[in-house]
Backbone as numpy.savetxt, mean C-alpha at the origin, in Angstrom:
# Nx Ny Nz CAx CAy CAz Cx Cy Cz
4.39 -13.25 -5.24 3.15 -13.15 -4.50 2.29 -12.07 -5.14
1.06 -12.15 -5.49 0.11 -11.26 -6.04 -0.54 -10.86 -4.88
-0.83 -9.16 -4.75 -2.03 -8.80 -4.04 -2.29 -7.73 -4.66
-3.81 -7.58 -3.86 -5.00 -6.57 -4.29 -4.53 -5.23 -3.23
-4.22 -4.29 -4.18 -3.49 -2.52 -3.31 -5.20 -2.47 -3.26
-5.80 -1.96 -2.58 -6.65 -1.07 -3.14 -6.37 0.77 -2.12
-6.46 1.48 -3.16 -6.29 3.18 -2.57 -7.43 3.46 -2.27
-7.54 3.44 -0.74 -8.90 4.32 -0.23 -9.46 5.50 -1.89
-10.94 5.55 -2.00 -11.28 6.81 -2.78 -10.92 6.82 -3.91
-10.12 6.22 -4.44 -9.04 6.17 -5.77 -9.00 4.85 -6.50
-8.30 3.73 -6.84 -8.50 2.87 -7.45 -7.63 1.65 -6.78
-7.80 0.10 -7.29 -7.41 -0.77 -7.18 -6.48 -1.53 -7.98
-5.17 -2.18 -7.28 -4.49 -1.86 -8.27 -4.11 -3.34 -7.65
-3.31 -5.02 -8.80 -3.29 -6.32 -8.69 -1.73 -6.00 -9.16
-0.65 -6.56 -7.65 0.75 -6.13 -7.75 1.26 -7.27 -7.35
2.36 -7.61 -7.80 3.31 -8.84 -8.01 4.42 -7.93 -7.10
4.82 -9.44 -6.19 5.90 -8.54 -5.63 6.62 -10.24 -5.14
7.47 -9.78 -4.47 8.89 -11.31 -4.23 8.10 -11.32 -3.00
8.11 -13.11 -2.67 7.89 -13.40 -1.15 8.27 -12.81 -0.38
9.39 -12.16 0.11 10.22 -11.66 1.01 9.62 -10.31 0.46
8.74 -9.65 0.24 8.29 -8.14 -0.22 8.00 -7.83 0.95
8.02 -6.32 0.82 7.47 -5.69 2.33 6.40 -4.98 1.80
5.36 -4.19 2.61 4.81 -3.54 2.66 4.99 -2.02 2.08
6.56 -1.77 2.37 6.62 -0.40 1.19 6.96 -0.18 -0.38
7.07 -1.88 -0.71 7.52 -2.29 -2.12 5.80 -2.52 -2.44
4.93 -2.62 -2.08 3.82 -2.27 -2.46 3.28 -1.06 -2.83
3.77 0.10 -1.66 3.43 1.30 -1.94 4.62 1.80 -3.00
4.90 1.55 -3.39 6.19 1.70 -4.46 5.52 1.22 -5.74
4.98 0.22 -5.75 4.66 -0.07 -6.53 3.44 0.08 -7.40
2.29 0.91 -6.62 1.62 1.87 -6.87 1.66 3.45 -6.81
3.03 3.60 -7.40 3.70 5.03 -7.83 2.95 5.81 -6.37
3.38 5.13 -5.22 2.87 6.88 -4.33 4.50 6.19 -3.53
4.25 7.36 -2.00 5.87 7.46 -1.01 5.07 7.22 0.17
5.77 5.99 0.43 5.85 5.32 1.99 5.46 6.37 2.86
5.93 7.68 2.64 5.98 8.89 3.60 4.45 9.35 3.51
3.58 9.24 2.44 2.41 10.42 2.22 1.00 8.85 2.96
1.59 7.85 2.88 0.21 6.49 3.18 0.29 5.95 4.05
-0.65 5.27 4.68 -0.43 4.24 5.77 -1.21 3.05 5.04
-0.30 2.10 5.57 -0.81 0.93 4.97 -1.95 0.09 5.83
-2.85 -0.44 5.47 -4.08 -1.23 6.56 -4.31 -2.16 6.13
-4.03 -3.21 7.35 -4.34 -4.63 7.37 -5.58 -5.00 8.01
-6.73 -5.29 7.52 -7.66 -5.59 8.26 -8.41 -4.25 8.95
-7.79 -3.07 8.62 -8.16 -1.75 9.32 -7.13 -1.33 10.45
-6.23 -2.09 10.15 -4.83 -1.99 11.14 -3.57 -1.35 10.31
-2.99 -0.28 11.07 -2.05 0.28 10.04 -0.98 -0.59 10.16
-0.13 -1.10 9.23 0.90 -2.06 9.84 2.08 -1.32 9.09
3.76 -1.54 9.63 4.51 -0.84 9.52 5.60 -1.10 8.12
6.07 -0.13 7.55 6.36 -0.29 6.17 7.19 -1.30 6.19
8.05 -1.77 6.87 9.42 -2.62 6.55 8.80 -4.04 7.27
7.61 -4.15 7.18 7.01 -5.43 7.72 7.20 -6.41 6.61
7.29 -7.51 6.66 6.74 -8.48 5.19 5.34 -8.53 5.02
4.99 -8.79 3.65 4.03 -9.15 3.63 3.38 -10.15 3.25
2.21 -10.71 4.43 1.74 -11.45 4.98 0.10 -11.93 4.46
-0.33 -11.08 3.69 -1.81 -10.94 3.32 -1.61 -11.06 1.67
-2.51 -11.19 1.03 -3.20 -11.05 -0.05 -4.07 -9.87 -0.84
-4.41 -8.77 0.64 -4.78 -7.54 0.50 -4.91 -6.92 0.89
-4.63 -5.39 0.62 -4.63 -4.61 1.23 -5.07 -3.03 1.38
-5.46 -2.26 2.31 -5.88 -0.82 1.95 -4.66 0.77 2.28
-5.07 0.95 1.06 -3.55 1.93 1.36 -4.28 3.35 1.48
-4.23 4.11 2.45 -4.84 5.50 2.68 -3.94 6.25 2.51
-4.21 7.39 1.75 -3.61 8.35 1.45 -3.50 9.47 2.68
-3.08 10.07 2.93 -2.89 10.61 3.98 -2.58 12.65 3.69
-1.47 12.60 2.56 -1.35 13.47 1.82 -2.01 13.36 0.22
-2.21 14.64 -0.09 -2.87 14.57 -1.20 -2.23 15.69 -2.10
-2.61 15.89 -3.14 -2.30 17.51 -4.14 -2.81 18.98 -3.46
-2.19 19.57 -3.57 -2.47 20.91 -2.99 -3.26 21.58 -4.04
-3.57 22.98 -3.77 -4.57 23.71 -4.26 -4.30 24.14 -5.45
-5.21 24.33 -6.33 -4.76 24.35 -8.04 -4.73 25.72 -8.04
């Protein structure tokens, strides 16, 4: 299954993942941690171990880099 990550602020990223993929094999797969994003469906956060169901999606960062 192909979908469109796109990272709030940051970039868009076209990820291959197995039918049976979830939602945190996405965020995995745009090198960030299930722990620092929430994932949004439609503007709905939906929960990491969900399947996924869509074609696209918005991943908000939540944590970011600390102070240089």
């Amino acid at each position: 299954m192909d979908v469109t990550v796109e990272v709030v602020g940051e970039e868009t990223h076209e990820v291959t993942v197995e039918d049976d993929g979830t939602y945190a094999d996405l965020v995995k797969a745009v090198d960030l941690s299930p722990h620092e994003v929430s994932v949004l469906v439609d503007g709905t956060p939906v929960p990491e171990d969900q399947p996924i169901e869509v074609d696209r999606v918005k991943v908000l960062r939540l944590i970011k880099g600390g102070r240089d």
